[in-house]
């Protein structure tokens, strides 16, 4: 009876924790959806009404009309620019909408300037987001469609967007490279297209322009008047009739937005099949375990432990996986599974306290020598077998201390980073929780070229946790003040700690990372399977051309 009561008490405690976690994580997802709804308004309802008054669809309406309605789609960089340009009035979604979806059944990327945001002007983050879209297209050899409606570079910030390697000009360089690679590029000019931006549609394979609302010119009528004294209106200078009948710059004239989008659909519909990389896929099966349980499994506090096996069971087909080296290097789980039918190799941080064969305890979320070694071998195996890799990140970093250092943790960590860096199969990274320090690198952070990288609302990205960083920064601040002869009371120290931690916590937020496109999106955990599946399908367009080679290693 005593043991039964103890069991019931433990179960009730687990249920309470599950419910608390569930409430917390569902609130985070609710906040995510609320913020997405706000972002989707672009420049706001009055700006949308002005767009409609001109007979034009908004960027999002254009994308939605173009994409197959009954097929899945994912949006890249929805939070780009969030809270970054408040002095300039904001730049929702970086002033451009980027979606991966299907047009006439063919997987494509669509890039649409949002003219409701500063007339579609290019901010620094706009260029970064456009380059990310082109990078995805290049890596996966996906057709890309540009829906152009932009006033060009945002002049007050021209020094941050004009001349550098990753600035505005790189877009047109990529147009040329993509064309030489045989990647289909189609552009529709559906509004302004001025100055340097005029090269983007014309460097595409085919370009169309909407009559009366679309225009292309290197300099508008006012600048032409100022530069050479010529008086001319914009329509005569660079409208649809001029470029379809006189200059030959554009290939098709459309009567309105929908007509232009229908023409794009008809062109895409005629594209032949693509060479496939040949990733293994069978019939998709839903997880046996309820994916919604993830909300209750993932703890409210980023410091708390949980069992990553339970998360994996709710992400993979039929909740089945084959674990590699199950009893070795237990702080990282390595296993083969299927997601939406696609074969994958999963590398996941185990977040439970684990016990080794030697009876030693290892902290969950920390990478030890043996787990780094195991991961390196597993990544090599997946490359040999041509199996895409999925990284489930909840990592605080590598183990520190004399035992780890004497055991060669730097060497073992370097081997893992080497394997991730040189991997030739497509990689996909999901940040569930912590993503700190070198752990971010070893678990395929943005710097290591994941085809797609997304975060759950529970994610944190930083060199270290807010609490740890605040303590370090507080010590530095105190030392500096003491040198100046200032007395620091406990009250003042507490206030300093709070100020530092609040500032740092803002920077570890997943929204801070998404605003700067360190991640491609913040997603509801229930959308994880869709992102991975669409990502592998996209990667299947691009056959592997390199051999896996890790170069020189200190074994």
mmCIF file of N, CA and C in Angstrom, residues 300-398:
data_model
loop_
_atom_site.group_PDB
_atom_site.id
_atom_site.type_symbol
_atom_site.label_atom_id
_atom_site.label_comp_id
_atom_site.label_asym_id
_atom_site.label_seq_id
_atom_site.Cartn_x
_atom_site.Cartn_y
_atom_site.Cartn_z
ATOM 1 N N UNK A 300 9.075 24.256 -18.719
ATOM 2 C CA UNK A 300 8.924 25.703 -18.716
ATOM 3 C C UNK A 300 10.270 26.397 -18.556
ATOM 4 N N UNK A 301 11.110 25.862 -17.667
ATOM 5 C CA UNK A 301 12.428 26.448 -17.429
ATOM 6 C C UNK A 301 13.461 25.807 -18.332
ATOM 7 N N UNK A 302 14.312 26.636 -18.922
ATOM 8 C CA UNK A 302 15.360 26.119 -19.808
ATOM 9 C C UNK A 302 16.438 25.363 -19.024
ATOM 10 N N UNK A 303 16.421 25.477 -17.696
ATOM 11 C CA UNK A 303 17.410 24.792 -16.865
ATOM 12 C C UNK A 303 16.951 23.390 -16.470
ATOM 13 N N UNK A 304 15.657 23.106 -16.637
ATOM 14 C CA UNK A 304 15.125 21.813 -16.199
ATOM 15 C C UNK A 304 15.454 20.701 -17.191
ATOM 16 N N UNK A 305 15.494 19.482 -16.673
ATOM 17 C CA UNK A 305 15.806 18.305 -17.480
ATOM 18 C C UNK A 305 14.518 17.694 -18.056
ATOM 19 N N UNK A 306 14.650 16.978 -19.159
ATOM 20 C CA UNK A 306 13.546 16.204 -19.741
ATOM 21 C C UNK A 306 14.142 15.149 -20.660
ATOM 22 N N UNK A 307 13.312 14.238 -21.119
ATOM 23 C CA UNK A 307 13.778 13.107 -21.913
ATOM 24 C C UNK A 307 13.573 13.370 -23.406
ATOM 25 N N UNK A 308 14.669 13.568 -24.142
ATOM 26 C CA UNK A 308 14.579 13.858 -25.567
ATOM 27 C C UNK A 308 14.001 12.687 -26.366
ATOM 28 N N UNK A 309 14.137 11.458 -25.844
ATOM 29 C CA UNK A 309 13.536 10.316 -26.541
ATOM 30 C C UNK A 309 12.035 10.532 -26.726
ATOM 31 N N UNK A 310 11.392 11.139 -25.728
ATOM 32 C CA UNK A 310 9.945 11.352 -25.794
ATOM 33 C C UNK A 310 9.587 12.373 -26.867
ATOM 34 N N UNK A 311 10.455 13.341 -27.091
ATOM 35 C CA UNK A 311 10.231 14.311 -28.167
ATOM 36 C C UNK A 311 10.401 13.625 -29.527
ATOM 37 N N UNK A 312 11.462 12.846 -29.680
ATOM 38 C CA UNK A 312 11.730 12.160 -30.947
ATOM 39 C C UNK A 312 10.558 11.260 -31.334
ATOM 40 N N UNK A 313 10.011 10.551 -30.363
ATOM 41 C CA UNK A 313 8.875 9.652 -30.642
ATOM 42 C C UNK A 313 7.687 10.404 -31.232
ATOM 43 N N UNK A 314 7.585 11.676 -30.945
ATOM 44 C CA UNK A 314 6.447 12.468 -31.419
ATOM 45 C C UNK A 314 6.759 13.245 -32.695
ATOM 46 N N UNK A 315 7.971 13.055 -33.221
ATOM 47 C CA UNK A 315 8.357 13.693 -34.478
ATOM 48 C C UNK A 315 8.523 12.697 -35.622
ATOM 49 N N UNK A 316 8.818 11.433 -35.306
ATOM 50 C CA UNK A 316 9.178 10.467 -36.360
ATOM 51 C C UNK A 316 8.007 9.557 -36.698
ATOM 52 N N UNK A 317 8.041 9.021 -37.913
ATOM 53 C CA UNK A 317 6.978 8.153 -38.403
ATOM 54 C C UNK A 317 6.805 6.942 -37.489
ATOM 55 N N UNK A 318 5.551 6.683 -37.162
ATOM 56 C CA UNK A 318 5.188 5.518 -36.347
ATOM 57 C C UNK A 318 5.878 5.502 -34.985
ATOM 58 N N UNK A 319 6.501 6.639 -34.617
ATOM 59 C CA UNK A 319 7.241 6.772 -33.349
ATOM 60 C C UNK A 319 8.345 5.728 -33.223
ATOM 61 N N UNK A 320 8.919 5.338 -34.374
ATOM 62 C CA UNK A 320 9.951 4.295 -34.389
ATOM 63 C C UNK A 320 11.296 4.853 -34.826
ATOM 64 N N UNK A 321 12.371 4.395 -34.195
ATOM 65 C CA UNK A 321 13.717 4.764 -34.618
ATOM 66 C C UNK A 321 14.693 3.657 -34.243
ATOM 67 N N UNK A 322 15.797 3.627 -34.968
ATOM 68 C CA UNK A 322 16.867 2.651 -34.707
ATOM 69 C C UNK A 322 18.044 3.422 -34.146
ATOM 70 N N UNK A 323 18.368 3.169 -32.873
ATOM 71 C CA UNK A 323 19.408 3.975 -32.222
ATOM 72 C C UNK A 323 20.803 3.418 -32.488
ATOM 73 N N UNK A 324 21.718 4.328 -32.766
ATOM 74 C CA UNK A 324 23.128 4.003 -33.010
ATOM 75 C C UNK A 324 23.911 4.239 -31.711
ATOM 76 N N UNK A 325 24.684 3.243 -31.279
ATOM 77 C CA UNK A 325 25.481 3.336 -30.051
ATOM 78 C C UNK A 325 24.643 3.830 -28.866
ATOM 79 N N UNK A 326 23.558 3.092 -28.602
ATOM 80 C CA UNK A 326 22.599 3.516 -27.584
ATOM 81 C C UNK A 326 23.205 3.640 -26.189
ATOM 82 N N UNK A 327 24.187 2.813 -25.874
ATOM 83 C CA UNK A 327 24.735 2.780 -24.511
ATOM 84 C C UNK A 327 26.058 3.532 -24.366
ATOM 85 N N UNK A 328 26.412 4.310 -25.375
ATOM 86 C CA UNK A 328 27.682 5.033 -25.365
ATOM 87 C C UNK A 328 27.418 6.503 -25.670
ATOM 88 N N UNK A 329 28.122 7.389 -24.993
ATOM 89 C CA UNK A 329 27.960 8.827 -25.263
ATOM 90 C C UNK A 329 26.519 9.271 -25.123
ATOM 91 N N UNK A 330 25.931 9.006 -23.955
ATOM 92 C CA UNK A 330 24.484 9.120 -23.792
ATOM 93 C C UNK A 330 23.927 10.541 -23.785
ATOM 94 N N UNK A 331 24.776 11.567 -23.694
ATOM 95 C CA UNK A 331 24.219 12.929 -23.697
ATOM 96 C C UNK A 331 23.892 13.421 -25.103
ATOM 97 N N UNK A 332 24.197 12.608 -26.104
ATOM 98 C CA UNK A 332 23.698 12.857 -27.455
ATOM 99 C C UNK A 332 23.056 11.570 -27.961
ATOM 100 N N UNK A 333 21.848 11.685 -28.489
ATOM 101 C CA UNK A 333 21.137 10.552 -29.090
ATOM 102 C C UNK A 333 21.389 10.587 -30.590
ATOM 103 N N UNK A 334 21.804 9.467 -31.148
ATOM 104 C CA UNK A 334 21.982 9.340 -32.598
ATOM 105 C C UNK A 334 21.123 8.172 -33.062
ATOM 106 N N UNK A 335 20.278 8.404 -34.057
ATOM 107 C CA UNK A 335 19.382 7.329 -34.498
ATOM 108 C C UNK A 335 18.923 7.542 -35.933
ATOM 109 N N UNK A 336 18.531 6.436 -36.556
ATOM 110 C CA UNK A 336 17.918 6.465 -37.885
ATOM 111 C C UNK A 336 16.401 6.412 -37.711
ATOM 112 N N UNK A 337 15.681 7.167 -38.545
ATOM 113 C CA UNK A 337 14.219 7.177 -38.464
ATOM 114 C C UNK A 337 13.664 7.650 -39.811
ATOM 115 N N UNK A 338 12.368 7.846 -39.841
ATOM 116 C CA UNK A 338 11.726 8.461 -41.008
ATOM 117 C C UNK A 338 10.851 9.619 -40.542
ATOM 118 N N UNK A 339 10.842 10.666 -41.334
ATOM 119 C CA UNK A 339 9.965 11.807 -41.075
ATOM 120 C C UNK A 339 9.181 12.076 -42.354
ATOM 121 N N UNK A 340 7.868 11.911 -42.268
ATOM 122 C CA UNK A 340 6.990 12.036 -43.444
ATOM 123 C C UNK A 340 7.469 11.136 -44.582
ATOM 124 N N UNK A 341 7.976 9.978 -44.221
ATOM 125 C CA UNK A 341 8.437 9.003 -45.199
ATOM 126 C C UNK A 341 9.904 9.100 -45.545
ATOM 127 N N UNK A 342 10.525 10.257 -45.326
ATOM 128 C CA UNK A 342 11.939 10.455 -45.677
ATOM 129 C C UNK A 342 12.847 9.816 -44.624
ATOM 130 N N UNK A 343 13.850 9.074 -45.089
ATOM 131 C CA UNK A 343 14.859 8.532 -44.174
ATOM 132 C C UNK A 343 15.731 9.671 -43.660
ATOM 133 N N UNK A 344 15.968 9.692 -42.347
ATOM 134 C CA UNK A 344 16.795 10.740 -41.737
ATOM 135 C C UNK A 344 17.716 10.139 -40.686
ATOM 136 N N UNK A 345 18.821 10.805 -40.450
ATOM 137 C CA UNK A 345 19.679 10.513 -39.315
ATOM 138 C C UNK A 345 19.517 11.644 -38.311
ATOM 139 N N UNK A 346 19.153 11.322 -37.091
ATOM 140 C CA UNK A 346 18.880 12.341 -36.078
ATOM 141 C C UNK A 346 20.039 12.426 -35.085
ATOM 142 N N UNK A 347 20.499 13.649 -34.845
ATOM 143 C CA UNK A 347 21.499 13.931 -33.809
ATOM 144 C C UNK A 347 20.826 14.873 -32.822
ATOM 145 N N UNK A 348 20.575 14.387 -31.594
ATOM 146 C CA UNK A 348 19.783 15.159 -30.643
ATOM 147 C C UNK A 348 20.451 15.207 -29.278
ATOM 148 N N UNK A 349 20.420 16.357 -28.652
ATOM 149 C CA UNK A 349 20.937 16.492 -27.279
ATOM 150 C C UNK A 349 19.971 15.851 -26.295
ATOM 151 N N UNK A 350 20.446 14.864 -25.549
ATOM 152 C CA UNK A 350 19.639 14.306 -24.474
ATOM 153 C C UNK A 350 19.676 15.264 -23.298
ATOM 154 N N UNK A 351 18.511 15.619 -22.754
ATOM 155 C CA UNK A 351 18.456 16.614 -21.692
ATOM 156 C C UNK A 351 18.261 16.013 -20.306
ATOM 157 N N UNK A 352 18.357 14.681 -20.192
ATOM 158 C CA UNK A 352 18.262 14.029 -18.879
ATOM 159 C C UNK A 352 19.643 13.797 -18.293
ATOM 160 N N UNK A 353 19.728 13.801 -16.981
ATOM 161 C CA UNK A 353 20.937 13.362 -16.291
ATOM 162 C C UNK A 353 21.106 11.875 -16.585
ATOM 163 N N UNK A 354 22.282 11.467 -17.115
ATOM 164 C CA UNK A 354 22.476 10.068 -17.512
ATOM 165 C C UNK A 354 23.640 9.450 -16.751
ATOM 166 N N UNK A 355 23.623 8.131 -16.657
ATOM 167 C CA UNK A 355 24.655 7.394 -15.941
ATOM 168 C C UNK A 355 25.463 6.568 -16.930
ATOM 169 N N UNK A 356 26.787 6.678 -16.881
ATOM 170 C CA UNK A 356 27.653 5.929 -17.784
ATOM 171 C C UNK A 356 27.881 4.522 -17.246
ATOM 172 N N UNK A 357 28.500 3.676 -18.073
ATOM 173 C CA UNK A 357 28.818 2.298 -17.671
ATOM 174 C C UNK A 357 29.776 2.280 -16.480
ATOM 175 N N UNK A 358 30.552 3.368 -16.324
ATOM 176 C CA UNK A 358 31.495 3.454 -15.209
ATOM 177 C C UNK A 358 30.822 3.970 -13.931
ATOM 178 N N UNK A 359 29.521 4.218 -14.018
ATOM 179 C CA UNK A 359 28.794 4.712 -12.856
ATOM 180 C C UNK A 359 28.872 6.210 -12.662
ATOM 181 N N UNK A 360 29.438 6.919 -13.638
ATOM 182 C CA UNK A 360 29.548 8.376 -13.539
ATOM 183 C C UNK A 360 28.276 9.036 -14.066
ATOM 184 N N UNK A 361 27.925 10.174 -13.484
ATOM 185 C CA UNK A 361 26.748 10.919 -13.932
ATOM 186 C C UNK A 361 27.172 12.027 -14.899
ATOM 187 N N UNK A 362 26.402 12.167 -15.975
ATOM 188 C CA UNK A 362 26.665 13.216 -16.968
ATOM 189 C C UNK A 362 25.427 14.101 -17.077
ATOM 190 N N UNK A 363 25.669 15.410 -17.165
ATOM 191 C CA UNK A 363 24.578 16.377 -17.232
ATOM 192 C C UNK A 363 23.934 16.387 -18.619
ATOM 193 N N UNK A 364 22.598 16.390 -18.634
ATOM 194 C CA UNK A 364 21.884 16.488 -19.892
ATOM 195 C C UNK A 364 22.114 17.833 -20.564
ATOM 196 N N UNK A 365 22.214 17.811 -21.900
ATOM 197 C CA UNK A 365 22.422 19.044 -22.662
ATOM 198 C C UNK A 365 23.865 19.448 -22.796
ATOM 199 N N UNK A 366 24.777 18.680 -22.167
ATOM 200 C CA UNK A 366 26.215 18.965 -22.255
ATOM 201 C C UNK A 366 26.862 17.921 -23.174
ATOM 202 N N UNK A 367 27.772 18.360 -24.028
ATOM 203 C CA UNK A 367 28.475 17.436 -24.925
ATOM 204 C C UNK A 367 29.765 16.983 -24.249
ATOM 205 N N UNK A 368 29.892 15.685 -24.014
ATOM 206 C CA UNK A 368 31.082 15.092 -23.406
ATOM 207 C C UNK A 368 31.957 14.476 -24.497
ATOM 208 N N UNK A 369 33.146 14.022 -24.110
ATOM 209 C CA UNK A 369 34.079 13.417 -25.064
ATOM 210 C C UNK A 369 33.435 12.286 -25.847
ATOM 211 N N UNK A 370 32.781 11.356 -25.110
ATOM 212 C CA UNK A 370 32.228 10.171 -25.767
ATOM 213 C C UNK A 370 31.049 10.520 -26.680
ATOM 214 N N UNK A 371 30.222 11.487 -26.274
ATOM 215 C CA UNK A 371 29.080 11.858 -27.122
ATOM 216 C C UNK A 371 29.543 12.591 -28.386
ATOM 217 N N UNK A 372 30.612 13.391 -28.279
ATOM 218 C CA UNK A 372 31.173 14.053 -29.465
ATOM 219 C C UNK A 372 31.757 13.015 -30.428
ATOM 220 N N UNK A 373 32.453 12.028 -29.858
ATOM 221 C CA UNK A 373 33.046 10.958 -30.684
ATOM 222 C C UNK A 373 31.955 10.169 -31.394
ATOM 223 N N UNK A 374 30.914 9.806 -30.672
ATOM 224 C CA UNK A 374 29.801 9.049 -31.261
ATOM 225 C C UNK A 374 29.150 9.834 -32.392
ATOM 226 N N UNK A 375 28.895 11.106 -32.160
ATOM 227 C CA UNK A 375 28.230 11.948 -33.160
ATOM 228 C C UNK A 375 29.050 12.040 -34.440
ATOM 229 N N UNK A 376 30.373 12.164 -34.283
ATOM 230 C CA UNK A 376 31.261 12.253 -35.449
ATOM 231 C C UNK A 376 31.126 11.008 -36.317
ATOM 232 N N UNK A 377 31.156 9.850 -35.675
ATOM 233 C CA UNK A 377 31.042 8.581 -36.415
ATOM 234 C C UNK A 377 29.665 8.450 -37.073
ATOM 235 N N UNK A 378 28.621 8.873 -36.383
ATOM 236 C CA UNK A 378 27.270 8.764 -36.927
ATOM 237 C C UNK A 378 27.092 9.683 -38.135
ATOM 238 N N UNK A 379 27.606 10.904 -38.040
ATOM 239 C CA UNK A 379 27.517 11.843 -39.170
ATOM 240 C C UNK A 379 28.237 11.270 -40.389
ATOM 241 N N UNK A 380 29.403 10.661 -40.155
ATOM 242 C CA UNK A 380 30.145 10.027 -41.252
ATOM 243 C C UNK A 380 29.323 8.893 -41.865
ATOM 244 N N UNK A 381 28.661 8.097 -41.034
ATOM 245 C CA UNK A 381 27.825 7.002 -41.531
ATOM 246 C C UNK A 381 26.681 7.514 -42.399
ATOM 247 N N UNK A 382 26.023 8.589 -41.954
ATOM 248 C CA UNK A 382 24.907 9.155 -42.725
ATOM 249 C C UNK A 382 25.385 9.680 -44.070
ATOM 250 N N UNK A 383 26.585 10.254 -44.093
ATOM 251 C CA UNK A 383 27.136 10.727 -45.366
ATOM 252 C C UNK A 383 27.438 9.560 -46.294
ATOM 253 N N UNK A 384 27.950 8.475 -45.737
ATOM 254 C CA UNK A 384 28.249 7.300 -46.562
ATOM 255 C C UNK A 384 26.971 6.687 -47.129
ATOM 256 N N UNK A 385 25.898 6.719 -46.350
ATOM 257 C CA UNK A 385 24.639 6.091 -46.758
ATOM 258 C C UNK A 385 23.696 7.057 -47.480
ATOM 259 N N UNK A 386 24.111 8.297 -47.656
ATOM 260 C CA UNK A 386 23.297 9.324 -48.317
ATOM 261 C C UNK A 386 21.963 9.524 -47.593
ATOM 262 N N UNK A 387 22.065 9.763 -46.282
ATOM 263 C CA UNK A 387 20.888 9.988 -45.445
ATOM 264 C C UNK A 387 20.940 11.417 -44.901
ATOM 265 N N UNK A 388 19.932 12.252 -45.167
ATOM 266 C CA UNK A 388 19.907 13.617 -44.632
ATOM 267 C C UNK A 388 19.959 13.617 -43.104
ATOM 268 N N UNK A 389 20.557 14.676 -42.553
ATOM 269 C CA UNK A 389 20.749 14.795 -41.107
ATOM 270 C C UNK A 389 19.787 15.820 -40.502
ATOM 271 N N UNK A 390 19.228 15.468 -39.359
ATOM 272 C CA UNK A 390 18.372 16.383 -38.601
ATOM 273 C C UNK A 390 18.992 16.573 -37.225
ATOM 274 N N UNK A 391 19.289 17.816 -36.868
ATOM 275 C CA UNK A 391 19.864 18.150 -35.562
ATOM 276 C C UNK A 391 18.769 18.748 -34.676
ATOM 277 N N UNK A 392 18.558 18.135 -33.516
ATOM 278 C CA UNK A 392 17.614 18.654 -32.529
ATOM 279 C C UNK A 392 18.425 19.269 -31.405
ATOM 280 N N UNK A 393 18.501 20.598 -31.409
ATOM 281 C CA UNK A 393 19.394 21.326 -30.493
ATOM 282 C C UNK A 393 18.716 21.701 -29.179
ATOM 283 N N UNK A 394 19.304 21.261 -28.089
ATOM 284 C CA UNK A 394 19.022 21.825 -26.760
ATOM 285 C C UNK A 394 20.308 21.625 -25.970
ATOM 286 N N UNK A 395 21.271 22.504 -26.220
ATOM 287 C CA UNK A 395 22.649 22.271 -25.801
ATOM 288 C C UNK A 395 23.200 23.463 -25.037
ATOM 289 N N UNK A 396 23.863 23.176 -23.927
ATOM 290 C CA UNK A 396 24.484 24.250 -23.147
ATOM 291 C C UNK A 396 25.963 24.405 -23.471
ATOM 292 N N UNK A 397 26.546 23.441 -24.212
ATOM 293 C CA UNK A 397 27.950 23.539 -24.607
ATOM 294 C C UNK A 397 28.706 22.250 -24.341
ATOM 295 N N UNK A 398 30.019 22.321 -24.445
ATOM 296 C CA UNK A 398 30.886 21.172 -24.166
ATOM 297 C C UNK A 398 31.244 21.134 -22.684
#
